[in-house]
mmCIF file of C-alpha atoms in Angstrom:
data_model
loop_
_atom_site.group_PDB
_atom_site.id
_atom_site.type_symbol
_atom_site.label_atom_id
_atom_site.label_comp_id
_atom_site.label_asym_id
_atom_site.label_seq_id
_atom_site.Cartn_x
_atom_site.Cartn_y
_atom_site.Cartn_z
ATOM 1 C CA MET A 1 -30.996 19.876 -65.042
ATOM 2 C CA SER A 2 -30.509 19.237 -68.743
ATOM 3 C CA PRO A 3 -27.442 20.955 -70.280
ATOM 4 C CA LEU A 4 -29.672 22.053 -73.211
ATOM 5 C CA VAL A 5 -31.797 24.213 -70.917
ATOM 6 C CA PRO A 6 -30.058 27.329 -69.541
ATOM 7 C CA PRO A 7 -30.315 27.642 -65.743
ATOM 8 C CA ARG A 8 -32.722 30.149 -64.280
ATOM 9 C CA VAL A 9 -31.138 33.309 -62.895
ATOM 10 C CA PHE A 10 -32.265 34.819 -59.586
ATOM 11 C CA SER A 11 -31.439 38.155 -58.021
ATOM 12 C CA GLU A 12 -30.000 38.288 -54.501
ATOM 13 C CA MET A 13 -33.180 40.012 -53.354
ATOM 14 C CA GLU A 14 -35.322 37.173 -54.697
ATOM 15 C CA VAL A 15 -33.171 34.546 -52.994
ATOM 16 C CA ALA A 16 -33.270 36.475 -49.715
ATOM 17 C CA ARG A 17 -37.077 36.444 -49.709
ATOM 18 C CA HIS A 18 -37.226 32.632 -49.533
ATOM 19 C CA CYS A 19 -36.525 32.302 -45.840
ATOM 20 C CA THR A 20 -39.426 30.335 -44.311
ATOM 21 C CA LYS A 21 -40.021 26.663 -43.684
ATOM 22 C CA TYR A 22 -42.518 26.763 -46.551
ATOM 23 C CA SER A 23 -39.973 28.099 -49.025
ATOM 24 C CA CYS A 24 -36.321 27.961 -48.026
ATOM 25 C CA TRP A 25 -33.482 28.765 -50.448
ATOM 26 C CA VAL A 26 -29.733 28.873 -49.845
ATOM 27 C CA LEU A 27 -26.671 29.745 -51.890
ATOM 28 C CA LEU A 28 -23.547 27.712 -52.480
ATOM 29 C CA GLY A 29 -21.302 30.194 -54.192
ATOM 30 C CA THR A 30 -23.385 31.428 -57.103
ATOM 31 C CA LYS A 31 -25.623 28.348 -57.209
ATOM 32 C CA VAL A 32 -29.166 28.602 -55.842
ATOM 33 C CA TYR A 33 -30.812 25.668 -54.048
ATOM 34 C CA ASP A 34 -34.404 25.195 -52.902
ATOM 35 C CA VAL A 35 -33.934 23.056 -49.778
ATOM 36 C CA THR A 36 -37.519 23.307 -48.524
ATOM 37 C CA GLY A 37 -38.041 19.560 -48.841
ATOM 38 C CA PHE A 38 -34.806 18.833 -46.967
ATOM 39 C CA LEU A 39 -35.549 20.803 -43.792
ATOM 40 C CA ARG A 40 -37.111 17.873 -41.906
ATOM 41 C CA MET A 41 -34.313 15.561 -42.983
ATOM 42 C CA HIS A 42 -31.371 17.702 -41.899
ATOM 43 C CA PRO A 43 -29.573 15.934 -39.025
ATOM 44 C CA GLY A 44 -28.880 19.248 -37.307
ATOM 45 C CA GLY A 45 -32.535 20.236 -37.374
ATOM 46 C CA GLU A 46 -34.352 22.671 -39.624
ATOM 47 C CA ALA A 47 -33.406 25.721 -37.516
ATOM 48 C CA LEU A 48 -29.759 25.530 -38.586
ATOM 49 C CA ILE A 49 -30.769 25.873 -42.234
ATOM 50 C CA LEU A 50 -33.511 28.454 -41.635
ATOM 51 C CA HIS A 51 -31.036 30.732 -39.829
ATOM 52 C CA ARG A 52 -28.904 30.699 -42.969
ATOM 53 C CA SER A 53 -31.706 30.825 -45.540
ATOM 54 C CA GLY A 54 -31.111 33.265 -48.368
ATOM 55 C CA ASN A 55 -27.379 33.268 -47.626
ATOM 56 C CA ASP A 56 -24.251 31.517 -48.856
ATOM 57 C CA VAL A 57 -23.593 28.299 -46.892
ATOM 58 C CA SER A 58 -20.216 27.506 -48.478
ATOM 59 C CA LEU A 59 -18.312 27.982 -45.212
ATOM 60 C CA GLU A 60 -20.755 25.773 -43.298
ATOM 61 C CA MET A 61 -20.370 23.033 -45.908
ATOM 62 C CA GLU A 62 -16.585 23.128 -45.504
ATOM 63 C CA GLY A 63 -16.643 23.319 -41.707
ATOM 64 C CA PRO A 64 -15.614 23.493 -38.941
ATOM 65 C CA PRO A 65 -17.223 22.014 -36.975
ATOM 66 C CA HIS A 66 -18.388 19.597 -39.659
ATOM 67 C CA ARG A 67 -17.074 19.169 -43.173
ATOM 68 C CA HIS A 68 -19.820 17.682 -45.322
ATOM 69 C CA SER A 69 -19.018 14.495 -47.239
ATOM 70 C CA GLU A 70 -19.016 14.062 -51.003
ATOM 71 C CA ASN A 71 -22.316 12.199 -50.745
ATOM 72 C CA ALA A 72 -23.821 15.147 -48.846
ATOM 73 C CA ARG A 73 -22.645 17.500 -51.604
ATOM 74 C CA ARG A 74 -24.011 15.196 -54.267
ATOM 75 C CA TRP A 75 -27.314 15.089 -52.373
ATOM 76 C CA MET A 76 -27.349 18.891 -52.333
ATOM 77 C CA GLU A 77 -27.324 18.988 -56.130
ATOM 78 C CA GLN A 78 -30.799 17.478 -56.157
ATOM 79 C CA TYR A 79 -32.152 20.815 -54.955
ATOM 80 C CA TYR A 80 -30.320 22.999 -57.493
ATOM 81 C CA ILE A 81 -32.725 25.421 -59.196
ATOM 82 C CA GLY A 82 -30.529 28.049 -60.852
ATOM 83 C CA GLU A 83 -27.776 30.640 -60.648
ATOM 84 C CA LEU A 84 -27.334 33.907 -58.791
ATOM 85 C CA ASP A 85 -27.437 37.122 -60.782
ATOM 86 C CA THR A 86 -24.260 38.726 -59.466
ATOM 87 C CA ASP A 87 -25.258 42.073 -60.991
ATOM 88 C CA SER A 88 -28.436 42.343 -58.907
ATOM 89 C CA ASN A 89 -28.871 45.308 -56.577
ATOM 90 C CA ALA A 90 -27.002 44.549 -53.327
ATOM 91 C CA ASP A 91 -28.660 47.441 -51.456
ATOM 92 C CA GLU A 92 -32.126 46.033 -52.099
ATOM 93 C CA THR A 93 -30.948 42.635 -50.887
ATOM 94 C CA GLN A 94 -29.626 44.075 -47.637
ATOM 95 C CA THR A 95 -32.953 45.839 -47.079
ATOM 96 C CA VAL A 96 -34.843 42.560 -47.450
ATOM 97 C CA ARG A 97 -32.526 40.766 -45.014
ATOM 98 C CA GLU A 98 -32.804 43.519 -42.406
ATOM 99 C CA ARG A 99 -36.590 43.455 -42.705
ATOM 100 C CA ARG A 100 -36.519 39.715 -41.987
ATOM 101 C CA LYS A 101 -34.784 40.337 -38.664
ATOM 102 C CA THR A 102 -37.373 42.822 -37.442
ATOM 103 C CA GLN A 103 -40.664 41.471 -38.775
ATOM 104 C CA GLU A 104 -42.629 38.280 -38.177
ATOM 105 C CA HIS A 105 -43.623 36.272 -41.245
ATOM 106 C CA THR A 106 -47.319 35.979 -41.928
ATOM 107 C CA VAL A 107 -48.870 32.666 -40.916
ATOM 108 C CA ASP A 108 -51.306 32.571 -43.820
ATOM 109 C CA GLU A 109 -48.512 31.967 -46.337
ATOM 110 C CA GLU A 110 -49.355 28.995 -48.539
ATOM 111 C CA PRO A 111 -46.866 26.147 -48.134
ATOM 112 C CA SER A 112 -45.201 25.029 -51.314
ATOM 113 C CA PRO A 113 -45.395 21.336 -52.268
ATOM 114 C CA LEU A 114 -42.537 19.318 -50.831
ATOM 115 C CA SER A 115 -40.891 17.464 -53.657
ATOM 116 C CA LYS A 116 -40.020 13.891 -52.761
ATOM 117 C CA CYS A 117 -38.238 13.237 -56.025
ATOM 118 C CA SER A 118 -34.626 13.908 -56.891
ATOM 119 C CA GLN A 119 -33.397 15.194 -60.199
ATOM 120 C CA VAL A 120 -32.081 11.807 -61.286
ATOM 121 C CA ASP A 121 -30.970 11.955 -64.896
ATOM 122 C CA LEU A 122 -33.256 9.344 -66.427
ATOM 123 C CA ASP A 123 -31.084 9.123 -69.527
ATOM 124 C CA THR A 124 -27.672 8.623 -67.932
ATOM 125 C CA ASP A 125 -28.307 6.785 -64.647
ATOM 126 C CA LEU A 126 -27.142 3.180 -64.463
ATOM 127 C CA VAL A 127 -30.726 1.956 -64.044
ATOM 128 C CA ASP A 128 -33.999 2.943 -65.680
ATOM 129 C CA TRP A 129 -36.007 4.701 -62.946
ATOM 130 C CA ARG A 130 -39.127 4.517 -65.094
ATOM 131 C CA LYS A 131 -39.197 0.756 -64.516
ATOM 132 C CA PRO A 132 -39.155 -1.373 -61.315
ATOM 133 C CA LEU A 133 -35.603 -1.590 -59.974
ATOM 134 C CA ALA A 134 -35.602 -5.033 -58.317
ATOM 135 C CA TRP A 135 -34.690 -6.930 -61.463
ATOM 136 C CA GLN A 136 -32.280 -4.289 -62.815
ATOM 137 C CA VAL A 137 -29.730 -3.813 -60.041
ATOM 138 C CA GLY A 138 -28.256 -7.305 -60.336
ATOM 139 C CA HIS A 139 -26.878 -6.351 -63.747
ATOM 140 C CA LEU A 140 -24.799 -3.504 -62.291
ATOM 141 C CA GLY A 141 -22.063 -5.936 -61.271
ATOM 142 C CA GLU A 142 -18.989 -4.214 -59.855
ATOM 143 C CA LYS A 143 -20.695 -0.815 -60.198
ATOM 144 C CA TYR A 144 -23.451 -1.781 -57.754
ATOM 145 C CA ASP A 145 -21.636 -0.991 -54.498
ATOM 146 C CA THR A 146 -20.756 2.550 -55.569
ATOM 147 C CA TRP A 147 -24.180 3.198 -57.098
ATOM 148 C CA VAL A 148 -26.194 1.991 -54.106
ATOM 149 C CA HIS A 149 -24.217 4.196 -51.695
ATOM 150 C CA GLN A 150 -24.919 7.391 -53.625
ATOM 151 C CA PRO A 151 -28.226 8.423 -51.987
ATOM 152 C CA VAL A 152 -31.067 10.103 -53.848
ATOM 153 C CA ASP A 153 -34.184 11.823 -52.567
ATOM 154 C CA ARG A 154 -36.564 9.821 -54.725
ATOM 155 C CA PRO A 155 -39.078 7.056 -53.960
ATOM 156 C CA ILE A 156 -38.148 3.651 -55.318
ATOM 157 C CA ARG A 157 -40.459 1.219 -57.053
ATOM 158 C CA LEU A 158 -39.188 -2.309 -56.598
ATOM 159 C CA PHE A 159 -41.787 -4.432 -58.385
ATOM 160 C CA GLY A 160 -44.225 -4.030 -61.238
ATOM 161 C CA ASN A 161 -46.764 -6.291 -59.531
ATOM 162 C CA GLU A 162 -48.974 -4.177 -57.272
ATOM 163 C CA PHE A 163 -49.316 -6.837 -54.561
ATOM 164 C CA LEU A 164 -45.567 -7.435 -54.333
ATOM 165 C CA GLU A 165 -44.891 -3.715 -54.294
ATOM 166 C CA ALA A 166 -47.451 -3.098 -51.537
ATOM 167 C CA SER A 167 -45.968 -5.909 -49.430
ATOM 168 C CA THR A 168 -42.642 -4.044 -49.230
ATOM 169 C CA LYS A 169 -44.197 -0.880 -47.790
ATOM 170 C CA THR A 170 -45.766 0.002 -44.475
ATOM 171 C CA SER A 171 -46.604 3.006 -42.334
ATOM 172 C CA TRP A 172 -44.569 3.473 -39.156
ATOM 173 C CA TYR A 173 -47.568 3.078 -36.846
ATOM 174 C CA MET A 174 -48.253 -0.446 -38.094
ATOM 175 C CA VAL A 175 -45.245 -1.751 -36.157
ATOM 176 C CA PRO A 176 -46.503 -0.849 -32.652
ATOM 177 C CA ALA A 177 -50.105 -1.536 -33.701
ATOM 178 C CA VAL A 178 -49.257 -5.137 -34.614
ATOM 179 C CA TRP A 179 -46.538 -6.054 -32.111
ATOM 180 C CA MET A 180 -47.320 -4.140 -28.906
ATOM 181 C CA PRO A 181 -50.559 -6.051 -28.143
ATOM 182 C CA LEU A 182 -48.490 -9.248 -28.374
ATOM 183 C CA VAL A 183 -45.846 -7.736 -26.082
ATOM 184 C CA PHE A 184 -48.496 -6.902 -23.460
ATOM 185 C CA TYR A 185 -50.188 -10.293 -23.698
ATOM 186 C CA LEU A 186 -46.972 -12.328 -23.508
ATOM 187 C CA SER A 187 -45.674 -10.176 -20.635
ATOM 188 C CA TRP A 188 -48.833 -10.935 -18.657
ATOM 189 C CA TYR A 189 -48.637 -14.611 -19.606
ATOM 190 C CA CYS A 190 -45.002 -14.947 -18.536
ATOM 191 C CA TYR A 191 -45.476 -13.155 -15.219
ATOM 192 C CA THR A 192 -48.533 -15.187 -14.233
ATOM 193 C CA THR A 193 -46.898 -18.453 -15.313
ATOM 194 C CA LEU A 194 -43.707 -17.689 -13.369
ATOM 195 C CA ALA A 195 -45.924 -16.940 -10.360
ATOM 196 C CA LEU A 196 -46.936 -20.631 -10.351
ATOM 197 C CA GLU A 197 -43.310 -21.394 -9.406
ATOM 198 C CA THR A 198 -43.031 -24.312 -11.797
ATOM 199 C CA THR A 199 -40.324 -22.871 -14.060
ATOM 200 C CA ARG A 200 -36.817 -24.057 -13.197
ATOM 201 C CA LEU A 201 -33.414 -23.890 -14.788
ATOM 202 C CA PHE A 202 -31.529 -27.217 -14.942
ATOM 203 C CA ALA A 203 -34.749 -28.932 -13.873
ATOM 204 C CA SER A 204 -33.427 -32.413 -14.674
ATOM 205 C CA THR A 205 -30.408 -32.059 -12.367
ATOM 206 C CA ASP A 206 -29.820 -31.789 -8.643
ATOM 207 C CA TYR A 207 -28.926 -28.127 -9.088
ATOM 208 C CA SER A 208 -32.249 -26.835 -10.417
ATOM 209 C CA VAL A 209 -32.945 -23.134 -9.852
ATOM 210 C CA LEU A 210 -36.411 -21.636 -9.455
ATOM 211 C CA VAL A 211 -37.159 -18.743 -11.817
ATOM 212 C CA HIS A 212 -39.148 -16.393 -9.587
ATOM 213 C CA LYS A 213 -41.888 -14.115 -10.914
ATOM 214 C CA TYR A 214 -40.030 -11.043 -9.662
ATOM 215 C CA SER A 215 -37.154 -11.882 -12.002
ATOM 216 C CA PHE A 216 -39.378 -11.237 -15.033
ATOM 217 C CA PRO A 217 -38.399 -7.524 -15.394
ATOM 218 C CA LEU A 218 -34.710 -8.496 -15.379
ATOM 219 C CA ILE A 219 -35.285 -11.249 -17.955
ATOM 220 C CA PHE A 220 -37.304 -8.800 -20.060
ATOM 221 C CA ILE A 221 -34.407 -6.300 -20.030
ATOM 222 C CA MET A 222 -31.967 -9.099 -20.889
ATOM 223 C CA GLY A 223 -34.160 -9.836 -23.916
ATOM 224 C CA MET A 224 -33.982 -6.171 -24.946
ATOM 225 C CA VAL A 225 -30.185 -6.165 -24.651
ATOM 226 C CA MET A 226 -30.064 -9.426 -26.587
ATOM 227 C CA TRP A 227 -32.048 -7.732 -29.364
ATOM 228 C CA THR A 228 -29.556 -4.851 -29.611
ATOM 229 C CA PHE A 229 -26.823 -7.407 -30.311
ATOM 230 C CA ILE A 230 -28.991 -9.189 -32.904
ATOM 231 C CA GLU A 231 -29.802 -5.806 -34.463
ATOM 232 C CA TYR A 232 -26.091 -5.016 -34.745
ATOM 233 C CA CYS A 233 -25.202 -8.398 -36.243
ATOM 234 C CA ILE A 234 -28.016 -8.357 -38.806
ATOM 235 C CA HIS A 235 -27.207 -4.796 -39.854
ATOM 236 C CA ARG A 236 -23.477 -5.418 -40.145
ATOM 237 C CA PHE A 237 -23.199 -8.943 -41.492
ATOM 238 C CA VAL A 238 -26.433 -9.346 -43.481
ATOM 239 C CA PHE A 239 -27.585 -5.887 -44.536
ATOM 240 C CA HIS A 240 -24.045 -4.704 -45.247
ATOM 241 C CA MET A 241 -22.616 -7.803 -46.823
ATOM 242 C CA ARG A 242 -20.730 -7.109 -50.045
ATOM 243 C CA PRO A 243 -22.391 -9.265 -52.676
ATOM 244 C CA PRO A 244 -19.961 -10.677 -55.263
ATOM 245 C CA ALA A 245 -19.925 -8.473 -58.358
ATOM 246 C CA HIS A 246 -20.615 -11.451 -60.625
ATOM 247 C CA ASN A 247 -23.596 -12.784 -58.636
ATOM 248 C CA TYR A 248 -26.845 -11.295 -59.969
ATOM 249 C CA TYR A 249 -29.018 -12.988 -57.336
ATOM 250 C CA LEU A 250 -27.013 -11.933 -54.264
ATOM 251 C CA ILE A 251 -26.911 -8.341 -55.497
ATOM 252 C CA THR A 252 -30.675 -8.424 -55.980
ATOM 253 C CA ILE A 253 -31.232 -9.916 -52.513
ATOM 254 C CA HIS A 254 -28.969 -7.311 -50.930
ATOM 255 C CA PHE A 255 -30.848 -4.503 -52.668
ATOM 256 C CA LEU A 256 -34.207 -5.835 -51.526
ATOM 257 C CA LEU A 257 -33.030 -6.333 -47.936
ATOM 258 C CA HIS A 258 -31.211 -3.065 -47.372
ATOM 259 C CA GLY A 259 -29.603 -1.581 -50.468
ATOM 260 C CA GLN A 260 -32.801 0.174 -51.495
ATOM 261 C CA HIS A 261 -32.823 1.928 -48.113
ATOM 262 C CA HIS A 262 -29.316 3.293 -48.646
ATOM 263 C CA LYS A 263 -30.175 4.384 -52.170
ATOM 264 C CA SER A 264 -33.324 6.197 -51.007
ATOM 265 C CA PRO A 265 -32.907 6.794 -47.243
ATOM 266 C CA TYR A 266 -35.919 9.104 -46.971
ATOM 267 C CA ASP A 267 -38.489 6.872 -48.608
ATOM 268 C CA GLY A 268 -40.849 6.981 -45.622
ATOM 269 C CA SER A 269 -42.843 3.919 -46.651
ATOM 270 C CA ARG A 270 -39.791 1.668 -46.297
ATOM 271 C CA LEU A 271 -38.191 2.852 -43.063
ATOM 272 C CA VAL A 272 -39.761 0.110 -40.919
ATOM 273 C CA PHE A 273 -40.251 -3.581 -41.624
ATOM 274 C CA PRO A 274 -43.690 -4.674 -42.856
ATOM 275 C CA PRO A 275 -45.153 -6.911 -40.107
ATOM 276 C CA GLY A 276 -45.850 -9.712 -42.595
ATOM 277 C CA LEU A 277 -42.178 -10.009 -43.547
ATOM 278 C CA ALA A 278 -40.952 -9.366 -40.007
ATOM 279 C CA SER A 279 -43.144 -12.184 -38.671
ATOM 280 C CA VAL A 280 -40.884 -14.756 -40.356
ATOM 281 C CA VAL A 281 -37.871 -13.529 -38.378
ATOM 282 C CA VAL A 282 -39.894 -12.989 -35.207
ATOM 283 C CA GLY A 283 -41.319 -16.508 -35.410
ATOM 284 C CA SER A 284 -37.863 -18.001 -35.949
ATOM 285 C CA PHE A 285 -36.468 -16.363 -32.813
ATOM 286 C CA TYR A 286 -39.499 -17.464 -30.824
ATOM 287 C CA LEU A 287 -38.929 -21.090 -31.778
ATOM 288 C CA LEU A 288 -35.181 -20.840 -31.113
ATOM 289 C CA LEU A 289 -35.553 -19.361 -27.629
ATOM 290 C CA THR A 290 -38.353 -21.675 -26.498
ATOM 291 C CA LYS A 291 -36.267 -24.688 -27.586
ATOM 292 C CA ALA A 292 -33.049 -23.427 -25.979
ATOM 293 C CA PHE A 293 -34.609 -22.553 -22.579
ATOM 294 C CA PRO A 294 -37.532 -23.694 -20.433
ATOM 295 C CA GLU A 295 -40.605 -22.466 -22.275
ATOM 296 C CA THR A 296 -41.658 -19.653 -19.951
ATOM 297 C CA LEU A 297 -38.086 -18.396 -19.599
ATOM 298 C CA GLY A 298 -37.636 -18.520 -23.353
ATOM 299 C CA VAL A 299 -40.883 -16.615 -23.927
ATOM 300 C CA SER A 300 -39.828 -14.027 -21.329
ATOM 301 C CA LEU A 301 -36.575 -13.421 -23.199
ATOM 302 C CA PHE A 302 -38.471 -13.354 -26.476
ATOM 303 C CA VAL A 303 -40.993 -10.749 -25.384
ATOM 304 C CA GLY A 304 -38.186 -8.462 -24.153
ATOM 305 C CA GLY A 305 -36.469 -8.901 -27.502
ATOM 306 C CA LEU A 306 -39.724 -8.211 -29.357
ATOM 307 C CA PHE A 307 -40.166 -4.978 -27.437
ATOM 308 C CA GLY A 308 -36.545 -4.119 -28.267
ATOM 309 C CA TYR A 309 -37.350 -4.668 -31.942
ATOM 310 C CA VAL A 310 -40.327 -2.273 -31.754
ATOM 311 C CA VAL A 311 -38.104 0.343 -30.094
ATOM 312 C CA TYR A 312 -35.495 -0.200 -32.812
ATOM 313 C CA ASP A 313 -37.940 0.278 -35.691
ATOM 314 C CA MET A 314 -39.510 3.377 -34.109
ATOM 315 C CA THR A 315 -36.076 4.818 -33.353
ATOM 316 C CA HIS A 316 -34.953 4.200 -36.922
ATOM 317 C CA TYR A 317 -37.976 6.022 -38.313
ATOM 318 C CA TYR A 318 -37.428 8.934 -35.935
ATOM 319 C CA LEU A 319 -33.732 9.202 -36.835
ATOM 320 C CA HIS A 320 -34.771 9.837 -40.441
ATOM 321 C CA TYR A 321 -37.810 12.057 -39.934
ATOM 322 C CA GLY A 322 -37.664 13.373 -36.371
ATOM 323 C CA SER A 323 -36.206 16.682 -35.186
ATOM 324 C CA PRO A 324 -34.609 15.980 -31.789
ATOM 325 C CA GLN A 325 -33.390 18.881 -29.690
ATOM 326 C CA ARG A 326 -29.725 19.747 -29.819
ATOM 327 C CA ASN A 327 -27.466 18.202 -27.153
ATOM 328 C CA THR A 328 -29.853 15.299 -26.527
ATOM 329 C CA TYR A 329 -29.113 11.599 -26.931
ATOM 330 C CA LEU A 330 -31.431 11.279 -29.929
ATOM 331 C CA TYR A 331 -29.800 14.302 -31.560
ATOM 332 C CA SER A 332 -26.364 12.666 -31.418
ATOM 333 C CA LEU A 333 -27.862 9.334 -32.498
ATOM 334 C CA LYS A 334 -29.506 10.992 -35.518
ATOM 335 C CA ALA A 335 -26.212 12.633 -36.538
ATOM 336 C CA TYR A 336 -24.473 9.270 -36.060
ATOM 337 C CA HIS A 337 -26.958 7.444 -38.274
ATOM 338 C CA VAL A 338 -26.898 10.109 -40.987
ATOM 339 C CA LYS A 339 -23.099 9.772 -41.047
ATOM 340 C CA HIS A 340 -23.568 6.044 -41.578
ATOM 341 C CA HIS A 341 -25.733 6.732 -44.623
ATOM 342 C CA PHE A 342 -23.707 9.489 -46.226
ATOM 343 C CA GLU A 343 -20.094 8.857 -45.305
ATOM 344 C CA HIS A 344 -19.340 5.767 -43.209
ATOM 345 C CA GLN A 345 -21.324 2.885 -44.682
ATOM 346 C CA ARG A 346 -18.810 0.371 -43.263
ATOM 347 C CA ALA A 347 -19.163 1.620 -39.695
ATOM 348 C CA GLY A 348 -21.853 2.843 -37.312
ATOM 349 C CA PHE A 349 -24.024 -0.269 -37.438
ATOM 350 C CA GLY A 350 -25.831 0.438 -34.172
ATOM 351 C CA ILE A 351 -29.199 2.132 -34.685
ATOM 352 C CA SER A 352 -31.154 2.128 -31.432
ATOM 353 C CA THR A 353 -27.815 2.243 -29.569
ATOM 354 C CA THR A 354 -24.120 2.501 -30.397
ATOM 355 C CA LEU A 355 -23.299 -0.019 -27.631
ATOM 356 C CA TRP A 356 -21.968 -2.828 -29.832
ATOM 357 C CA ASP A 357 -19.999 -0.570 -32.172
ATOM 358 C CA HIS A 358 -17.453 -0.072 -29.376
ATOM 359 C CA PRO A 359 -16.291 -3.648 -28.651
ATOM 360 C CA PHE A 360 -16.340 -4.514 -32.373
ATOM 361 C CA ASN A 361 -14.393 -1.382 -33.375
ATOM 362 C CA THR A 362 -16.984 -0.007 -35.800
ATOM 363 C CA VAL A 363 -17.557 3.341 -34.073
ATOM 364 C CA ILE A 364 -17.723 6.338 -36.391
ATOM 365 C CA PRO A 365 -14.901 8.709 -35.308
ATOM 366 C CA GLU A 366 -16.211 11.613 -33.250
ATOM 367 C CA GLN A 367 -14.230 14.214 -35.191
ATOM 368 C CA THR A 368 -16.344 13.509 -38.270
ATOM 369 C CA PHE A 369 -19.545 14.789 -36.646
#
């Protein structure tokens, strides 16, 4: 909010009225925040915020059980809408809050528009948000790493060219729509080919081993596990490389690969990989595995890995936009991934599983949840 414009002032009674999923306000001291657009994103689920709507959440922000990070507090400022009128009638406010506990809210209430844009200061930010960002970020130099890890709730435009821009976006359902038919076909192909009993390991030696058709499920699972390791390595060593501050091109590449996701983690059109771009990586692994192993064995490993990739992309989307039930595996995984975005960018590289964070000592400490 511009310093030249005085903040709006709201009475306690007015704040207390905004207590539904269509219009949810909270207080942080005397500051008023409209967090309606954040409900779906909250790692603890929307219920935790709704139960505290219209009230001061200062204690919850400080913890225990969870002290919110500086990035989380900075993110909160995007929803600031004004100040509390401390002289407003407290008795009226209490009446409104008591009424909320005893009455159901009407279902015909019109939902307010969910703002997808943050209140980025267009005049003071390090980049010009009115222009495509792809060719700007490389000039940030040593400021890039700090800037890219300060998340905003605002869609990013990477390119001015419409075709290039469209190629970087995709809907979540395109991933299973494109890859699952291939998974089913290759699974059938591998099983029927293995049933011919012509696939052998070490076929050119005296110690050749028949690869039986009933081993296909095990090979498929091995391919899935192999993918989780590849997922970890790509996320840690490629997506989270630290580009040299003086190298414009490496900074730009990093931003295009993954930096833009950390800058705008809730840009729903860029939470999964566009199949066209993913096909380059998928094709490379196919060629590698079919050259390293007998063809049918290599394809069997590949198809398990491809299915693992689909699970990974769908899990990643769900961790950003899903609302898993408390005390479930996906609930803890969502909290883990949100911590990676907001507080521990150099740890927590597992997405579909935290398996590989343990042996490589990149687990996010449990006490920070």
